[in-house]
mmCIF file of C-alpha atoms in Angstrom:
data_model
loop_
_atom_site.group_PDB
_atom_site.id
_atom_site.type_symbol
_atom_site.label_atom_id
_atom_site.label_comp_id
_atom_site.label_asym_id
_atom_site.label_seq_id
_atom_site.Cartn_x
_atom_site.Cartn_y
_atom_site.Cartn_z
ATOM 1 C CA LYS A 1 -0.002 -0.015 -0.133
ATOM 2 C CA GLN A 2 1.342 3.237 -0.745
ATOM 3 C CA GLU A 3 2.115 5.528 1.960
ATOM 4 C CA VAL A 4 3.340 9.480 1.561
ATOM 5 C CA THR A 5 4.896 11.289 4.280
ATOM 6 C CA GLN A 6 5.819 14.822 4.479
ATOM 7 C CA ILE A 7 8.664 16.646 6.399
ATOM 8 C CA PRO A 8 8.807 18.903 8.175
ATOM 9 C CA ALA A 9 4.880 19.324 9.344
ATOM 10 C CA ALA A 10 5.350 23.096 9.607
ATOM 11 C CA LEU A 11 7.766 25.542 8.550
ATOM 12 C CA SER A 12 8.045 29.303 9.508
ATOM 13 C CA VAL A 13 10.626 31.444 7.374
ATOM 14 C CA PRO A 14 11.162 35.178 6.568
ATOM 15 C CA GLU A 15 10.100 36.594 3.616
ATOM 16 C CA GLY A 16 13.051 36.274 0.500
ATOM 17 C CA GLU A 17 14.544 32.936 1.854
ATOM 18 C CA ASN A 18 15.081 29.907 -0.387
ATOM 19 C CA LEU A 19 13.246 26.853 1.095
ATOM 20 C CA VAL A 20 12.794 22.944 0.487
ATOM 21 C CA LEU A 21 9.831 20.800 1.197
ATOM 22 C CA ASN A 22 10.219 16.873 1.467
ATOM 23 C CA CYS A 23 8.074 14.177 0.508
ATOM 24 C CA SER A 24 8.559 10.008 0.649
ATOM 25 C CA PHE A 25 6.860 7.649 -0.462
ATOM 26 C CA THR A 26 6.697 3.814 -0.118
ATOM 27 C CA ASP A 27 5.955 2.377 -3.464
ATOM 28 C CA SER A 28 8.430 3.417 -6.096
ATOM 29 C CA ALA A 29 6.220 1.895 -9.063
ATOM 30 C CA ILE A 30 4.519 5.304 -9.251
ATOM 31 C CA TYR A 31 3.254 6.993 -12.861
ATOM 32 C CA ASN A 32 3.596 10.505 -11.338
ATOM 33 C CA LEU A 33 3.918 12.511 -8.264
ATOM 34 C CA GLN A 34 1.966 15.819 -7.943
ATOM 35 C CA TRP A 35 2.216 18.902 -5.421
ATOM 36 C CA PHE A 36 -0.845 20.605 -4.538
ATOM 37 C CA ARG A 37 -1.308 23.687 -2.515
ATOM 38 C CA GLN A 38 -4.359 24.413 -0.366
ATOM 39 C CA ASP A 39 -5.013 27.826 1.313
ATOM 40 C CA PRO A 40 -7.070 27.712 4.566
ATOM 41 C CA GLY A 41 -10.839 26.410 4.127
ATOM 42 C CA LYS A 42 -10.349 26.021 0.298
ATOM 43 C CA GLY A 43 -9.807 23.046 -2.045
ATOM 44 C CA LEU A 44 -6.565 21.944 -3.470
ATOM 45 C CA THR A 45 -4.697 23.538 -6.184
ATOM 46 C CA SER A 46 -2.399 21.496 -8.479
ATOM 47 C CA LEU A 47 1.089 23.173 -8.859
ATOM 48 C CA LEU A 48 3.467 20.686 -10.287
ATOM 49 C CA LEU A 49 3.336 16.979 -11.824
ATOM 50 C CA ILE A 50 5.996 15.057 -12.341
ATOM 51 C CA GLN A 51 6.073 12.150 -14.950
ATOM 52 C CA SER A 52 7.747 8.896 -13.827
ATOM 53 C CA SER A 53 10.101 9.610 -16.565
ATOM 54 C CA GLN A 54 11.116 13.123 -15.551
ATOM 55 C CA ARG A 55 13.507 13.784 -12.771
ATOM 56 C CA GLU A 56 12.188 17.443 -12.134
ATOM 57 C CA GLN A 57 9.546 19.909 -13.267
ATOM 58 C CA THR A 58 9.678 23.988 -12.843
ATOM 59 C CA SER A 59 7.038 26.574 -12.770
ATOM 60 C CA GLY A 60 7.988 30.086 -12.070
ATOM 61 C CA ARG A 61 9.661 30.243 -8.610
ATOM 62 C CA LEU A 62 8.778 26.480 -8.063
ATOM 63 C CA ASN A 63 10.832 23.409 -8.740
ATOM 64 C CA ALA A 64 10.056 20.026 -8.062
ATOM 65 C CA SER A 65 12.247 16.859 -8.219
ATOM 66 C CA LEU A 66 11.606 13.188 -8.242
ATOM 67 C CA ASP A 67 13.703 10.441 -7.102
ATOM 68 C CA LYS A 68 11.922 7.138 -7.799
ATOM 69 C CA SER A 69 14.694 4.444 -6.640
ATOM 70 C CA SER A 70 14.851 6.444 -3.457
ATOM 71 C CA GLY A 71 11.114 7.271 -2.835
ATOM 72 C CA ARG A 72 11.786 11.072 -2.576
ATOM 73 C CA SER A 73 10.548 14.195 -3.820
ATOM 74 C CA THR A 74 11.182 17.782 -2.944
ATOM 75 C CA LEU A 75 9.485 20.777 -3.670
ATOM 76 C CA TYR A 76 12.053 23.802 -3.778
ATOM 77 C CA ILE A 77 10.133 27.452 -3.379
ATOM 78 C CA ALA A 78 13.080 30.163 -4.321
ATOM 79 C CA ALA A 79 12.380 33.913 -2.784
ATOM 80 C CA SER A 80 9.840 32.999 -0.973
ATOM 81 C CA GLN A 81 6.835 35.654 -0.632
ATOM 82 C CA PRO A 82 4.148 35.901 2.014
ATOM 83 C CA GLY A 83 1.683 34.958 -0.531
ATOM 84 C CA ASP A 84 3.429 31.491 -0.527
ATOM 85 C CA SER A 85 1.811 30.746 2.918
ATOM 86 C CA ALA A 86 -0.253 27.746 2.713
ATOM 87 C CA THR A 87 -0.152 24.230 2.982
ATOM 88 C CA TYR A 88 1.472 22.007 0.625
ATOM 89 C CA LEU A 89 0.777 18.700 -0.284
ATOM 90 C CA CYS A 90 2.158 15.809 -2.212
ATOM 91 C CA ALA A 91 0.474 12.841 -4.005
ATOM 92 C CA ALA A 92 1.203 9.561 -5.547
ATOM 93 C CA PRO A 93 -0.787 7.269 -7.563
ATOM 94 C CA LEU A 94 -2.376 4.351 -5.091
ATOM 95 C CA SER A 95 -0.114 1.453 -5.694
ATOM 96 C CA GLY A 96 -1.320 -0.825 -8.643
ATOM 97 C CA SER A 97 -3.551 1.539 -9.682
ATOM 98 C CA ALA A 98 -3.370 4.932 -11.499
ATOM 99 C CA ARG A 99 -6.932 6.033 -10.639
ATOM 100 C CA GLN A 100 -6.564 7.301 -6.927
ATOM 101 C CA LEU A 101 -3.887 9.527 -5.343
ATOM 102 C CA THR A 102 -2.590 8.995 -1.903
ATOM 103 C CA PHE A 103 -1.905 12.105 -0.116
ATOM 104 C CA GLY A 104 0.544 13.224 2.268
ATOM 105 C CA SER A 105 -0.165 15.072 5.502
ATOM 106 C CA GLY A 106 0.993 18.158 4.230
ATOM 107 C CA THR A 107 3.629 20.845 5.015
ATOM 108 C CA GLN A 108 2.126 24.295 6.735
ATOM 109 C CA LEU A 109 4.211 27.143 5.315
ATOM 110 C CA THR A 110 4.444 30.537 6.742
ATOM 111 C CA VAL A 111 6.188 33.204 5.296
ATOM 112 C CA LEU A 112 6.817 36.061 7.286
ATOM 113 C CA PRO A 113 6.905 39.826 5.943
ATOM 114 C CA GLU B 1 -12.121 29.487 -12.857
ATOM 115 C CA ALA B 2 -13.227 26.199 -11.182
ATOM 116 C CA ASP B 3 -14.563 23.355 -13.554
ATOM 117 C CA ILE B 4 -15.918 21.430 -10.666
ATOM 118 C CA TYR B 5 -18.334 22.981 -8.103
ATOM 119 C CA GLN B 6 -19.345 22.212 -4.725
ATOM 120 C CA THR B 7 -22.374 23.633 -2.902
ATOM 121 C CA PRO B 8 -23.409 24.798 -0.284
ATOM 122 C CA ARG B 9 -19.588 26.491 0.558
ATOM 123 C CA TYR B 10 -20.753 26.450 4.430
ATOM 124 C CA LEU B 11 -23.605 24.645 6.300
ATOM 125 C CA VAL B 12 -24.476 24.780 9.733
ATOM 126 C CA ILE B 13 -27.456 21.991 10.405
ATOM 127 C CA GLY B 14 -28.863 20.786 13.786
ATOM 128 C CA THR B 15 -28.341 17.270 14.857
ATOM 129 C CA GLY B 16 -30.751 14.374 13.338
ATOM 130 C CA LYS B 17 -31.273 16.647 10.152
ATOM 131 C CA LYS B 18 -31.086 14.959 6.691
ATOM 132 C CA ILE B 19 -28.308 16.810 4.141
ATOM 133 C CA THR B 20 -26.948 16.474 0.766
ATOM 134 C CA LEU B 21 -23.713 18.008 -0.302
ATOM 135 C CA GLU B 22 -23.806 18.613 -4.067
ATOM 136 C CA CYS B 23 -20.657 18.382 -6.304
ATOM 137 C CA SER B 24 -20.651 18.793 -10.279
ATOM 138 C CA GLN B 25 -18.063 18.811 -12.732
ATOM 139 C CA THR B 26 -18.124 20.394 -16.305
ATOM 140 C CA MET B 27 -15.198 18.444 -17.393
ATOM 141 C CA GLY B 28 -16.709 15.121 -18.604
ATOM 142 C CA HIS B 29 -14.273 13.554 -16.168
ATOM 143 C CA ASP B 30 -15.428 9.905 -15.257
ATOM 144 C CA LYS B 31 -13.733 9.721 -12.070
ATOM 145 C CA MET B 32 -14.909 11.429 -9.038
ATOM 146 C CA TYR B 33 -13.993 11.522 -5.278
ATOM 147 C CA TRP B 34 -15.296 12.740 -1.889
ATOM 148 C CA TYR B 35 -12.312 13.591 1.032
ATOM 149 C CA GLN B 36 -13.018 14.533 4.556
ATOM 150 C CA GLN B 37 -10.567 16.858 6.217
ATOM 151 C CA ASP B 38 -10.654 17.924 9.589
ATOM 152 C CA PRO B 39 -8.959 21.614 10.246
ATOM 153 C CA GLY B 40 -5.167 21.319 9.871
ATOM 154 C CA MET B 41 -5.474 17.771 9.317
ATOM 155 C CA GLU B 42 -4.682 15.307 6.231
ATOM 156 C CA LEU B 43 -7.508 13.947 3.506
ATOM 157 C CA HIS B 44 -9.075 10.711 3.960
ATOM 158 C CA LEU B 45 -10.939 9.364 1.032
ATOM 159 C CA ILE B 46 -14.423 8.253 1.723
ATOM 160 C CA HIS B 47 -16.195 7.665 -1.211
ATOM 161 C CA TYR B 48 -15.097 7.224 -4.984
ATOM 162 C CA SER B 49 -16.915 6.487 -8.470
ATOM 163 C CA TYR B 50 -15.152 5.403 -11.628
ATOM 164 C CA GLY B 51 -18.328 5.787 -13.615
ATOM 165 C CA VAL B 52 -22.074 6.135 -13.726
ATOM 166 C CA ASN B 53 -23.938 3.580 -11.290
ATOM 167 C CA SER B 54 -20.328 2.639 -9.829
ATOM 168 C CA THR B 55 -19.501 3.820 -6.168
ATOM 169 C CA GLU B 56 -17.122 2.628 -3.831
ATOM 170 C CA LYS B 57 -16.466 2.800 -0.169
ATOM 171 C CA GLY B 58 -12.800 4.960 0.392
ATOM 172 C CA ASP B 59 -10.133 4.355 3.302
ATOM 173 C CA LEU B 60 -12.149 6.081 6.104
ATOM 174 C CA SER B 61 -15.406 4.575 7.249
ATOM 175 C CA SER B 62 -18.158 7.078 6.659
ATOM 176 C CA GLU B 63 -21.938 6.966 7.759
ATOM 177 C CA SER B 64 -22.461 9.024 4.364
ATOM 178 C CA THR B 65 -23.846 7.703 0.887
ATOM 179 C CA VAL B 66 -23.111 8.735 -2.441
ATOM 180 C CA SER B 67 -24.855 8.200 -5.797
ATOM 181 C CA ARG B 68 -23.680 8.733 -9.246
ATOM 182 C CA ILE B 69 -26.675 8.809 -11.689
ATOM 183 C CA ARG B 70 -25.021 11.238 -14.067
ATOM 184 C CA THR B 71 -21.378 11.458 -15.089
ATOM 185 C CA GLU B 72 -21.019 15.230 -14.306
ATOM 186 C CA HIS B 73 -22.997 14.838 -10.439
ATOM 187 C CA PHE B 74 -21.873 13.406 -7.242
ATOM 188 C CA PRO B 75 -23.960 13.973 -4.273
ATOM 189 C CA LEU B 76 -23.093 12.956 -0.786
ATOM 190 C CA THR B 77 -25.712 12.343 1.609
ATOM 191 C CA LEU B 78 -26.324 12.234 5.421
ATOM 192 C CA GLU B 79 -29.547 10.735 6.357
ATOM 193 C CA SER B 80 -29.091 11.947 10.238
ATOM 194 C CA ALA B 81 -26.262 14.399 10.733
ATOM 195 C CA ARG B 82 -24.100 14.313 14.082
ATOM 196 C CA PRO B 83 -21.599 16.672 15.847
ATOM 197 C CA SER B 84 -18.922 14.049 14.843
ATOM 198 C CA HIS B 85 -19.798 15.098 11.130
ATOM 199 C CA THR B 86 -18.557 18.261 11.452
ATOM 200 C CA SER B 87 -15.767 18.559 9.005
ATOM 201 C CA GLN B 88 -14.583 19.824 5.490
ATOM 202 C CA TYR B 89 -15.663 17.774 2.462
ATOM 203 C CA LEU B 90 -13.787 18.095 -0.630
ATOM 204 C CA CYS B 91 -14.801 16.607 -4.097
ATOM 205 C CA ALA B 92 -12.467 16.210 -7.030
ATOM 206 C CA SER B 93 -12.930 14.454 -10.237
ATOM 207 C CA SER B 94 -10.157 13.031 -12.798
ATOM 208 C CA ILE B 95 -9.699 11.413 -15.835
ATOM 209 C CA TRP B 96 -6.751 9.367 -15.113
ATOM 210 C CA ALA B 97 -4.553 10.072 -12.066
ATOM 211 C CA ALA B 98 -1.835 9.235 -14.261
ATOM 212 C CA GLU B 99 -1.964 12.338 -16.349
ATOM 213 C CA GLY B 100 -2.446 14.921 -13.602
ATOM 214 C CA SER B 101 -6.192 15.589 -14.542
ATOM 215 C CA TYR B 102 -6.730 15.604 -10.797
ATOM 216 C CA THR B 103 -9.055 18.809 -10.002
ATOM 217 C CA PHE B 104 -10.651 19.781 -6.540
ATOM 218 C CA GLY B 105 -13.670 21.680 -5.809
ATOM 219 C CA SER B 106 -13.571 24.394 -3.252
ATOM 220 C CA GLY B 107 -14.975 22.385 -0.520
ATOM 221 C CA THR B 108 -18.166 22.397 1.963
ATOM 222 C CA ARG B 109 -17.502 23.400 5.624
ATOM 223 C CA LEU B 110 -20.181 21.250 7.520
ATOM 224 C CA THR B 111 -20.865 22.211 11.101
ATOM 225 C CA VAL B 112 -23.624 20.154 13.029
ATOM 226 C CA VAL B 113 -24.614 21.526 16.182
#
């Protein structure tokens, strides 16, 4: 069964810092890995999708990497801003299925002005 | 602009009432999901559907029920609401988790008093 873990659970940084959020998964036979953002009381918004054949994916100040062999993914946020404050979740497909995602518990990020 | 809609956005209701949370999507996705999320906690899958007239229970046991009579519509019903049902309910849809089409609604925050 796929299990997804995120460390740290919470992170507080001053504005302008670069930061890394970590995600680990137990079943490396994944089709892809996704990173989502969730603002308080809202739904999830997809940020980045990394296919299993890729090692990283970039969107603006965000860069996500994937290392299937070690069961790890990282989300790098450059030059953080207060507007980046949110919970970031990673998700991997359920073992043996491409029809469901297994979500980590998230990292709650606070960027202080 | 969201292509998956959840109503109501907020609901406060008395114990014992029957309620239906609505979820509709306009993307033609055949797979739909309901997640339950307590504040600051992880997502738990409570129901999913891979197509019309197909519904399954998720990892987290729930007293709610769902139906899928039309592709675009996946309502969740609680026959008799209790304070323990107080939570946020998130609906999502996808074509195929492998291609990253997972899309979430804005959620319904339910409070049972």
